[in-house]
Amino acid sequence: MQVDASNLKKKDFIKFREALYQITSVDFYHPGKGRTVMRTKLKQVGGTKTLEQVFTSSEMVDVLEVVAAPVQYLFTAGDTVKFMHTIYFEQYEVSKALVGEVIEFLK
């Protein structure tokens, strides 16, 4: 969903430059002259890359809806990892690349 950059909040997930990022810091800045801007710090999801990005307050940004659910690790199959929702028993497949190094600690 696209929103104005002025509506960005800490912990939002956005798609920026064809990658997924989580916002770790947002500051509203209004200089004496010129446009208001949003200074953000972004952390790449599934990676170690962090960057600082300045958005104009009228710029449109793709904000992603992320839902947290209680899941249990089931097994690894090829390049995917299987999880099960602990309440509804639905199964989800996630790529190993997205899980990252944490997979070594899952039982």
mmCIF file of C-alpha atoms in Angstrom:
data_model
loop_
_atom_site.group_PDB
_atom_site.id
_atom_site.type_symbol
_atom_site.label_atom_id
_atom_site.label_comp_id
_atom_site.label_asym_id
_atom_site.label_seq_id
_atom_site.Cartn_x
_atom_site.Cartn_y
_atom_site.Cartn_z
ATOM 1 C CA MET A 1 0.000 0.000 0.000
ATOM 2 C CA GLN A 2 1.424 3.362 -0.940
ATOM 3 C CA VAL A 3 1.425 6.112 1.687
ATOM 4 C CA ASP A 4 2.919 9.580 2.019
ATOM 5 C CA ALA A 5 6.371 9.567 3.560
ATOM 6 C CA SER A 6 5.017 11.870 6.276
ATOM 7 C CA ASN A 7 2.973 8.893 7.570
ATOM 8 C CA LEU A 8 5.957 6.569 8.047
ATOM 9 C CA LYS A 9 6.400 5.101 11.523
ATOM 10 C CA LYS A 10 9.145 3.266 13.344
ATOM 11 C CA LYS A 11 8.963 -0.531 12.806
ATOM 12 C CA ASP A 12 7.105 -0.191 9.470
ATOM 13 C CA PHE A 13 8.267 -2.483 6.673
ATOM 14 C CA ILE A 14 8.771 -0.856 3.273
ATOM 15 C CA LYS A 15 9.835 -1.887 -0.213
ATOM 16 C CA PHE A 16 12.594 0.454 -1.358
ATOM 17 C CA ARG A 17 14.901 -0.025 -4.360
ATOM 18 C CA GLU A 18 13.556 -3.553 -4.945
ATOM 19 C CA ALA A 19 14.518 -4.701 -1.422
ATOM 20 C CA LEU A 20 12.655 -5.053 1.876
ATOM 21 C CA TYR A 21 13.580 -2.775 4.761
ATOM 22 C CA GLN A 22 12.359 -2.122 8.280
ATOM 23 C CA ILE A 23 12.350 1.454 9.543
ATOM 24 C CA THR A 24 14.422 1.750 12.718
ATOM 25 C CA SER A 25 14.246 5.526 13.132
ATOM 26 C CA VAL A 26 12.073 8.338 11.737
ATOM 27 C CA ASP A 27 12.640 12.057 12.242
ATOM 28 C CA PHE A 28 10.430 14.827 10.889
ATOM 29 C CA TYR A 29 12.562 17.772 9.809
ATOM 30 C CA HIS A 30 11.276 21.189 8.743
ATOM 31 C CA PRO A 31 14.010 23.581 7.687
ATOM 32 C CA GLY A 32 13.339 27.316 7.732
ATOM 33 C CA LYS A 33 12.990 27.327 3.960
ATOM 34 C CA GLY A 34 12.062 24.563 1.583
ATOM 35 C CA ARG A 35 10.106 21.345 1.932
ATOM 36 C CA THR A 36 9.627 19.262 5.021
ATOM 37 C CA VAL A 37 11.427 15.927 4.925
ATOM 38 C CA MET A 38 11.425 12.626 6.784
ATOM 39 C CA ARG A 39 14.878 11.395 7.769
ATOM 40 C CA THR A 40 14.810 7.627 8.173
ATOM 41 C CA LYS A 41 17.184 4.837 9.082
ATOM 42 C CA LEU A 42 16.429 1.567 7.291
ATOM 43 C CA LYS A 43 17.607 -1.981 8.057
ATOM 44 C CA GLN A 44 17.434 -4.565 5.284
ATOM 45 C CA VAL A 45 15.289 -7.587 6.116
ATOM 46 C CA GLY A 46 17.326 -10.782 5.987
ATOM 47 C CA GLY A 47 20.588 -8.905 5.591
ATOM 48 C CA THR A 48 23.043 -6.726 7.442
ATOM 49 C CA LYS A 49 22.747 -3.638 5.258
ATOM 50 C CA THR A 50 21.563 -0.421 6.920
ATOM 51 C CA LEU A 51 21.131 2.949 5.289
ATOM 52 C CA GLU A 52 19.916 6.445 5.980
ATOM 53 C CA GLN A 53 17.350 7.792 3.543
ATOM 54 C CA VAL A 54 15.649 11.170 3.303
ATOM 55 C CA PHE A 55 12.130 11.259 1.855
ATOM 56 C CA THR A 56 10.217 14.427 1.022
ATOM 57 C CA SER A 57 6.975 14.513 2.991
ATOM 58 C CA SER A 58 4.904 14.288 -0.208
ATOM 59 C CA GLU A 59 6.849 11.315 -1.638
ATOM 60 C CA MET A 60 4.913 8.040 -1.933
ATOM 61 C CA VAL A 61 6.427 4.950 -0.279
ATOM 62 C CA ASP A 62 5.361 1.274 -0.509
ATOM 63 C CA VAL A 63 4.510 0.174 3.037
ATOM 64 C CA LEU A 64 4.067 -3.580 3.477
ATOM 65 C CA GLU A 65 1.558 -5.200 5.799
ATOM 66 C CA VAL A 66 3.379 -7.673 8.023
ATOM 67 C CA VAL A 67 1.467 -9.961 10.352
ATOM 68 C CA ALA A 68 3.165 -11.680 13.263
ATOM 69 C CA ALA A 69 1.821 -15.128 14.120
ATOM 70 C CA PRO A 70 2.806 -17.798 16.632
ATOM 71 C CA VAL A 71 4.516 -20.525 14.601
ATOM 72 C CA GLN A 72 6.466 -23.687 15.286
ATOM 73 C CA TYR A 73 9.377 -25.003 13.222
ATOM 74 C CA LEU A 74 8.546 -28.304 11.503
ATOM 75 C CA PHE A 75 11.350 -29.271 9.106
ATOM 76 C CA THR A 76 13.660 -28.174 6.312
ATOM 77 C CA ALA A 77 13.036 -29.405 2.771
ATOM 78 C CA GLY A 78 15.549 -28.408 0.111
ATOM 79 C CA ASP A 79 15.736 -24.612 -0.050
ATOM 80 C CA THR A 80 12.661 -24.035 2.119
ATOM 81 C CA VAL A 81 11.807 -24.192 5.798
ATOM 82 C CA LYS A 82 8.357 -25.323 6.965
ATOM 83 C CA PHE A 83 6.548 -23.692 9.884
ATOM 84 C CA MET A 84 3.114 -24.407 11.369
ATOM 85 C CA HIS A 85 0.733 -21.885 12.927
ATOM 86 C CA THR A 86 0.265 -23.104 16.515
ATOM 87 C CA ILE A 87 -3.423 -22.151 16.728
ATOM 88 C CA TYR A 88 -4.862 -22.791 13.243
ATOM 89 C CA PHE A 89 -2.376 -25.520 12.166
ATOM 90 C CA GLU A 90 -1.760 -23.862 8.795
ATOM 91 C CA GLN A 91 1.654 -24.580 7.282
ATOM 92 C CA TYR A 92 3.921 -21.928 5.777
ATOM 93 C CA GLU A 93 6.979 -22.288 3.541
ATOM 94 C CA VAL A 94 9.780 -19.762 3.899
ATOM 95 C CA SER A 95 13.023 -19.665 1.923
ATOM 96 C CA LYS A 96 16.224 -20.530 3.776
ATOM 97 C CA ALA A 97 17.726 -17.232 2.634
ATOM 98 C CA LEU A 98 15.023 -15.288 4.477
ATOM 99 C CA VAL A 99 15.472 -17.293 7.682
ATOM 100 C CA GLY A 100 19.243 -16.778 7.504
ATOM 101 C CA GLU A 101 21.693 -18.049 10.109
ATOM 102 C CA VAL A 102 18.924 -18.538 12.697
ATOM 103 C CA ILE A 103 18.068 -21.837 11.006
ATOM 104 C CA GLU A 104 21.048 -23.466 12.744
ATOM 105 C CA PHE A 105 19.373 -22.903 16.113
ATOM 106 C CA LEU A 106 15.922 -24.280 15.190
ATOM 107 C CA LYS A 107 14.855 -27.708 16.442
#
